[in-house]
Amino acid sequence: MIVESAAKAKTLGKFLGKNYKVKASVGHVKDLPKSKLGIDVEDNFEPKYITIRGKGDILKEIKDNAQKVSKVLLATDPDREGEAIAWHLRNAIKIDSETKCRIEFNEITKDAVKQAIKNSRTIDMNRVNAQQARRILDRLVGYNLSPLLWSKVRKGLSAGRVQSVAVRLICERETEINNFLPEEYWTIQLKVEDENKHIFLARLNNYKGKKLEINNETEKSEIISELEKANLTVEKVVTKEKRRKPNPPFTTSTLQQEASKRLNFMAKRTMRVAQELYEGLEIGKQGTIGLITYLRTDSIRVSSTAQAEALEYINDEFGKEYAPKTPNEYKSKKAAQDAHESIRPTSASRSPQSLKQYLSRDQFRLYKLIWERFIASQMTPAVYDTISVDISAGDYGIRASSSQLKFPGYKKVYNDNEEEEIKNPIPELTKGQELFLNELLPEQHFTQPPPRFTEASLVKLLEEKNIGRPSTYAPIIDTILRRNYVERQNKQFIPTELGYIVVELLKDNFSNIIDVEFTARMEENLDLIEEGELDWKQVIKDFYSPFEDEMEKAQELIEKIEIKDEEAGKDCPECEKPILIKHGRFGKFLACSGFPDCRHTESYTEEVGVNCPVCQGEIIALKTKKGRKFFGCKNYPECDFKTWNKPTGELCPQCSNAMVEKTSKNKDVHAICQNNECKYKKEMGVEVATD
C-alpha cells in the first residue's frame, strides 16, 4: 500500500498486519520542471513531467518493493491531488490502466481501511485531468507573468492565478476604507416603566410606521422634545418560543475561520495540526489511531454510522432531551464537490478530555473544537422564550425585546455566540396599557468603514466567491504574505505599495487574470472536467489564446515602474552614504545605497519607539520561527524582556510590571499591566480600572 506521508504509513502499518507493506511517496513524485515551462504549447499543451529532485530514491524503493508483492494498492489522499499522485505512481510502477489498484478512505481507522480495500477501483482520469488542468493553468500564468513583473517592477516577483485575485480583494477593501466618509446618526433608547415601577429598555424605531433615521443633533433634539410630551401606550405584545438549530460540522473553510477566531491559529497552522490528527497519533493501549476524518472538504455530509454513534453518545452523556428523534441532516451548498464527509471525529466516544494526555496543546485545542462542533451538530436546538412589545408614543413607534434561554440544547456543548440572551426583563403587559417615560438615552454614532480582512473573513469571502478550493486557502494566504503583497497587523491584512502596484498592473493589462468572476468560472470549469463534462485541454486552450495576446501587448505597452527604497534614517558605517530598507527573498534587510561600490548590509529590525522598562534599551519588533510577531529588548541576551503586546514604555503604578497595549473588540486601545494577576489598565492615558 502506497500513501503520501510517513506518519500515515506508520499508522496503517500498525493495524494492517504482516501481509502488507506500507510505503510513503512523501507527496508528489512527478511534476513539471522548475527550470522551464514544461508544457508543449504547440502540441496541445502536453505536459512534460519529470521526477522531482530528491524523490529518485523514494521512487526506486517503491518500484523495487512493487516487484516483490502480489498487489499494489494506491491509497493517496482522496482528492484531485491524491488522484494525480496515484496516477503518476501507477505509471512509474507500470500497473495496467484497467487494474483496480486505487483505494480511498476518509478516515484512518481499521474498519474504514478494510472497507476501502474491498472497494478498490481504477484511477479516475477525470479527477486526474482536473488536477492537470489546474497545474498547467497556474504554470502558464506564473511562468509568463513572473518574468514580466521582474522586468517592469522588481526582480524576484511572481504572480499567481488565484493569489492575485486575493490580493486584489484586499487592495480594494483598503481603498474602500480610505475613501470612506463617516456619516452621523443617532439612536434613542428609552427607559420605560409600568404603574408598578418595573423599568425596562425600549428603542425608538419608526415614525408613522416607517423606519426612522435621525441624521443630526437638531433632528434628535426635536424628536426628544416630542417624546417627552407623548403618552406611551402598549400596542402589541408577542410572546413566543424561538428555536435555534445548531450549525453543521466543519468544512475546511469553516474550520479555518473558527480556529482563527477562537484559537488564534493561522490557516497554515490549522491545516498542519489537522493533518496530524487525521494521519494518526499514539493513544495509549489503543495504539495509533486517526482521530478525525479527511481535512480537505467542502461537504457538510455525515455518514449514518457516525450519526448513530453520536446520538448514542449524546443520549448517554446528556440525556434523551438533548438527542433528536431523527438525526440532523445538512445539505451542502450547490457548488460543493461533496466527495467526502464533513470534518468530524472518527469516533464520537473519544472525548477531548479522554485524549488530553496523549495530545500536544495545539492538537488538543483543535480536536476539542472539531469534536464539540460535531457533537453539537447532532443535538437538539436551543430554545428561547422571547417577548416583543410594540409601544406607541404619538406618531412614534417604540419596541422593547427580551430573550431568555429556556433550554440550552446544543449550546450545552458548543456555544457559537451568534445569539446571546437579551437580558431586559419585561413585566407582564397588556394591549392598551399605559406606560410612563423614565429616562431618554440618546446616543450619537458615526457609520464605520468596512473592516479590513482577517484570515477568517478572507477565507469566508474566497469560499463565497468560489475562488480556490479547500486545499488552496492556506497556501493562498501564505503566498501573498511571503511575497510581501500584503502585511498582517493586529490579525488584519493591509496591502503593501508593491501589492497595489502589481494589482493595478494586472488590472490594466490582464483583466481576466485578476477578475473575480472569471476566476470563479474557471473553478467551475475544473469541477466540470472532474465530472467528465468538459475536455481539459480545450479549457486550457480557451484560456491561453487571449492570454497570449495580452502578454504580447503588455511587453510593449507597460513602462518600467520604479519603486524607491525607503531610507532607514541612518548612514552607512563604511562609506557614510544613506542606508536603505531593501526587500529580499527572506524579507526586509538594510543595505548601503552605494551598492555595488559598497556592499555593507545589516539585518532589519523594526524599532517601536519606546524604551525597555527593565534596562531602558530600545524595544524592537521580532518574529518567531512561525512568523508570529513579538516585542523584545535590543540588548538581548543581557536583557531578556519580551512580550506579545507592544510595550508603552511605562511601568504599572501598582505592581511595577511593564504596561503593554491591548486593543479591545470595539477597537479601543488600552494600556494594561503585563502581570496577569494585576488588573490595572488605562485608556488613552486615563486610568479606567484598578483592582
XYZ file of C-alpha atoms in Angstrom, residues 134-456:
323
model
C -5.219 23.472 -12.641
C -1.481 22.770 -12.545
C -0.946 23.729 -16.193
C -3.091 26.872 -15.962
C -1.148 28.010 -12.903
C 2.169 27.244 -14.621
C 1.188 29.142 -17.800
C 0.206 32.187 -15.748
C 3.152 32.070 -13.336
C 5.909 31.387 -15.871
C 4.684 34.128 -18.214
C 3.716 36.851 -15.738
C 6.646 36.497 -13.337
C 9.381 37.487 -15.866
C 7.156 40.401 -16.930
C 6.982 41.618 -13.316
C 10.748 41.190 -12.970
C 11.421 43.390 -15.996
C 8.751 46.020 -15.297
C 8.568 46.224 -11.480
C 11.170 44.375 -9.390
C 13.323 41.282 -9.749
C 12.147 38.208 -7.874
C 8.412 38.949 -8.059
C 5.854 36.368 -9.084
C 2.132 36.325 -9.851
C -0.351 33.512 -9.320
C -3.700 32.920 -10.956
C -5.700 32.695 -7.718
C -3.397 34.543 -5.309
C -3.559 37.703 -7.449
C -7.340 37.811 -7.048
C -6.975 37.521 -3.262
C -4.537 40.471 -3.263
C -6.992 42.457 -5.400
C -9.787 41.876 -2.871
C -7.542 43.107 -0.036
C -6.420 46.181 -2.047
C -9.990 47.101 -2.996
C -11.140 46.773 0.623
C -8.291 49.092 1.731
C -9.241 51.645 -0.965
C -12.852 51.462 0.206
C -11.706 52.127 3.794
C -9.511 55.075 2.738
C -12.304 56.642 0.672
C -14.940 56.127 3.348
C -16.672 59.270 4.652
C -18.344 58.702 8.033
C -21.942 59.860 8.393
C -23.541 60.955 11.638
C -26.625 59.227 13.000
C -28.388 58.975 16.350
C -30.239 56.261 18.222
C -32.616 56.842 21.105
C -33.252 54.318 23.834
C -35.932 54.856 26.420
C -36.212 53.669 29.981
C -39.893 52.799 30.289
C -41.811 51.834 33.427
C -45.236 50.481 34.263
C -47.505 51.536 37.147
C -45.589 49.174 39.480
C -42.280 50.944 38.734
C -40.859 47.977 36.773
C -38.289 49.564 34.421
C -37.196 48.094 31.080
C -35.395 49.339 27.966
C -37.033 50.092 24.607
C -35.722 51.566 21.366
C -37.251 54.186 19.078
C -37.500 52.608 15.613
C -40.223 54.203 13.435
C -42.280 57.289 12.661
C -45.821 56.859 11.282
C -44.985 53.225 10.528
C -41.841 53.976 8.507
C -38.269 53.329 9.567
C -36.872 56.368 11.356
C -33.420 57.780 10.613
C -32.000 60.513 12.845
C -29.173 62.228 10.975
C -28.066 65.063 13.244
C -28.368 66.647 16.671
C -31.081 69.075 15.578
C -33.365 66.227 14.482
C -32.523 64.365 17.689
C -33.483 67.350 19.861
C -36.812 67.823 18.054
C -37.706 64.137 18.486
C -36.754 64.143 22.168
C -38.916 67.187 22.730
C -41.914 65.374 21.185
C -41.251 62.123 23.057
C -41.146 63.931 26.405
C -44.727 65.118 25.816
C -46.111 61.903 24.293
C -48.315 59.343 26.011
C -46.903 55.800 25.908
C -49.366 53.005 25.136
C -48.819 49.290 24.590
C -49.939 48.417 21.035
C -48.943 44.755 20.793
C -47.313 42.071 22.941
C -45.915 38.959 21.275
C -44.569 36.105 23.357
C -43.217 33.072 21.585
C -40.738 30.274 21.770
C -37.771 30.557 19.428
C -35.683 27.548 18.460
C -32.120 27.905 17.219
C -30.686 24.955 15.327
C -27.005 24.014 15.609
C -24.516 24.777 12.855
C -23.330 21.870 10.688
C -19.975 20.155 11.302
C -16.852 21.816 9.932
C -15.700 22.089 6.331
C -12.101 23.132 5.628
C -13.189 26.739 5.255
C -15.320 26.945 8.407
C -12.648 25.116 10.440
C -10.029 27.658 9.376
C -12.386 30.519 10.204
C -13.301 29.237 13.677
C -9.720 28.221 14.530
C -8.625 31.743 13.597
C -11.334 33.405 15.729
C -11.281 31.070 18.731
C -7.726 29.718 18.854
C -5.813 32.479 17.044
C -4.463 29.873 14.576
C -3.322 30.915 11.110
C -4.787 28.754 8.319
C -1.402 27.111 7.763
C -1.167 26.129 11.436
C -4.746 24.825 11.461
C -4.077 22.576 8.465
C -0.787 21.299 9.872
C -2.365 20.294 13.206
C -5.444 18.843 11.478
C -3.143 16.759 9.263
C -1.525 15.299 12.406
C -4.930 14.431 13.857
C -6.018 12.839 10.568
C -2.843 10.800 9.992
C -2.913 9.238 13.422
C -1.450 9.565 16.916
C -0.414 7.081 19.588
C -3.315 6.815 22.050
C -2.055 4.605 24.880
C -3.217 0.983 24.710
C -5.485 1.766 21.747
C -2.386 2.145 19.573
C -2.033 4.616 16.705
C -5.398 5.976 15.581
C -6.569 8.614 13.126
C -8.682 10.967 15.233
C -10.516 12.999 12.576
C -11.816 12.449 9.051
C -10.175 13.928 5.954
C -9.388 17.608 6.444
C -9.830 18.958 2.894
C -13.537 19.018 2.203
C -16.335 21.414 1.299
C -19.063 18.951 2.299
C -21.186 19.012 5.465
C -22.477 15.482 4.935
C -22.261 12.987 7.826
C -22.400 9.198 7.438
C -25.346 7.384 9.005
C -22.923 5.298 11.122
C -21.342 8.435 12.606
C -24.774 9.939 13.246
C -25.970 6.821 15.080
C -22.838 6.726 17.263
C -23.173 10.451 18.059
C -26.841 10.085 19.062
C -25.992 7.174 21.343
C -23.215 9.206 22.992
C -25.467 12.279 23.408
C -28.264 10.189 24.914
C -25.893 8.517 27.402
C -23.937 11.640 28.401
C -26.553 14.406 28.322
C -29.955 12.728 28.366
C -32.638 11.923 25.808
C -33.921 15.540 25.679
C -30.606 16.520 24.012
C -30.802 13.800 21.328
C -33.178 14.431 18.383
C -35.599 11.645 17.439
C -34.163 11.541 13.904
C -30.561 12.535 13.024
C -29.942 16.145 11.962
C -29.293 16.344 8.211
C -27.335 19.116 6.499
C -27.264 19.962 2.802
C -24.011 21.093 1.200
C -24.074 24.242 -0.905
C -24.654 23.792 -4.627
C -21.012 24.359 -5.642
C -19.633 21.817 -3.137
C -17.877 18.793 -4.605
C -19.330 16.673 -1.781
C -16.742 13.961 -2.406
C -16.109 13.495 1.320
C -17.849 13.849 4.616
C -17.515 16.904 6.801
C -14.577 17.145 9.211
C -15.577 15.157 12.298
C -14.027 12.888 14.943
C -13.614 9.284 13.807
C -15.406 8.251 16.987
C -17.862 10.348 18.980
C -16.928 8.441 22.137
C -13.339 9.784 22.075
C -13.996 12.925 24.075
C -11.255 15.578 24.106
C -10.709 15.144 27.838
C -10.120 11.394 27.459
C -7.345 12.088 24.910
C -5.761 15.154 26.509
C -2.770 13.317 27.969
C -1.802 11.980 24.516
C -2.088 15.241 22.558
C 0.040 18.359 22.292
C -1.589 21.645 23.323
C -2.377 22.596 19.701
C -3.682 19.110 18.887
C -5.926 19.080 21.952
C -7.383 22.544 21.287
C -8.146 21.837 17.624
C -9.518 18.352 18.301
C -11.746 19.803 21.041
C -13.095 22.388 18.587
C -13.830 19.735 15.932
C -15.346 17.262 18.418
C -17.588 19.833 20.119
C -18.837 21.256 16.815
C -19.689 17.762 15.516
C -21.441 16.571 18.703
C -23.388 19.854 18.860
C -24.429 19.451 15.212
C -26.241 16.227 16.157
C -28.066 17.696 19.189
C -31.462 19.318 19.669
C -31.980 23.075 19.127
C -31.517 25.700 21.819
C -34.884 27.114 22.931
C -35.504 30.755 23.887
C -38.544 32.437 25.422
C -38.878 35.771 23.630
C -41.055 38.826 24.281
C -41.550 41.653 21.806
C -43.562 44.730 22.810
C -44.645 47.475 20.385
C -45.322 50.796 22.100
C -46.808 53.949 20.577
C -45.663 57.433 21.577
C -47.829 59.719 19.465
C -46.692 59.177 15.862
C -43.560 57.356 17.022
C -43.154 53.612 17.333
C -41.009 52.054 20.039
C -40.046 48.415 20.505
C -38.811 46.507 23.538
C -37.375 42.995 23.241
C -36.315 40.340 25.675
C -34.910 36.869 25.124
C -34.156 34.258 27.748
C -32.571 30.850 27.237
C -35.118 28.242 28.249
C -33.309 25.068 27.182
C -29.623 25.030 26.090
C -29.835 22.124 23.618
C -26.638 22.031 21.513
C -25.251 25.054 23.434
C -24.598 22.638 26.278
C -21.576 21.531 24.222
C -20.773 24.309 21.753
C -21.685 27.966 22.272
C -21.492 29.646 18.876
C -22.112 33.127 20.361
C -24.276 34.001 17.359
C -27.277 34.772 19.512
C -26.899 35.887 23.084
C -29.732 36.356 25.546
C -31.247 39.852 25.661
C -31.387 40.380 29.406
C -34.077 43.021 29.527
C -36.772 41.677 31.922
C -40.127 42.945 30.670
C -43.068 42.876 33.128
C -46.406 41.362 32.149
C -48.099 43.862 29.830
C -51.442 44.004 28.007
C -52.588 45.794 24.873
C -53.794 49.347 25.605
C -51.899 49.550 28.881
C -50.408 52.959 29.703
C -46.659 53.198 30.326
C -44.505 56.024 31.624
C -41.246 57.553 30.413
C -38.491 57.222 32.998
C -35.493 58.481 31.012
C -34.395 59.197 27.412
C -30.974 57.893 26.362
C -29.908 59.464 23.035
C -26.567 58.322 21.606
C -24.549 59.754 18.740
C -22.909 57.354 16.267
C -20.909 57.559 13.060
C -21.049 54.987 10.300
C -17.947 52.810 10.209
C -15.915 51.756 7.167
C -15.912 48.063 6.249
C -13.372 46.170 8.374
C -10.054 45.011 6.968
C -9.909 41.343 6.151
C -8.722 38.975 8.829
C -7.671 35.465 7.901
C -11.125 34.172 8.863
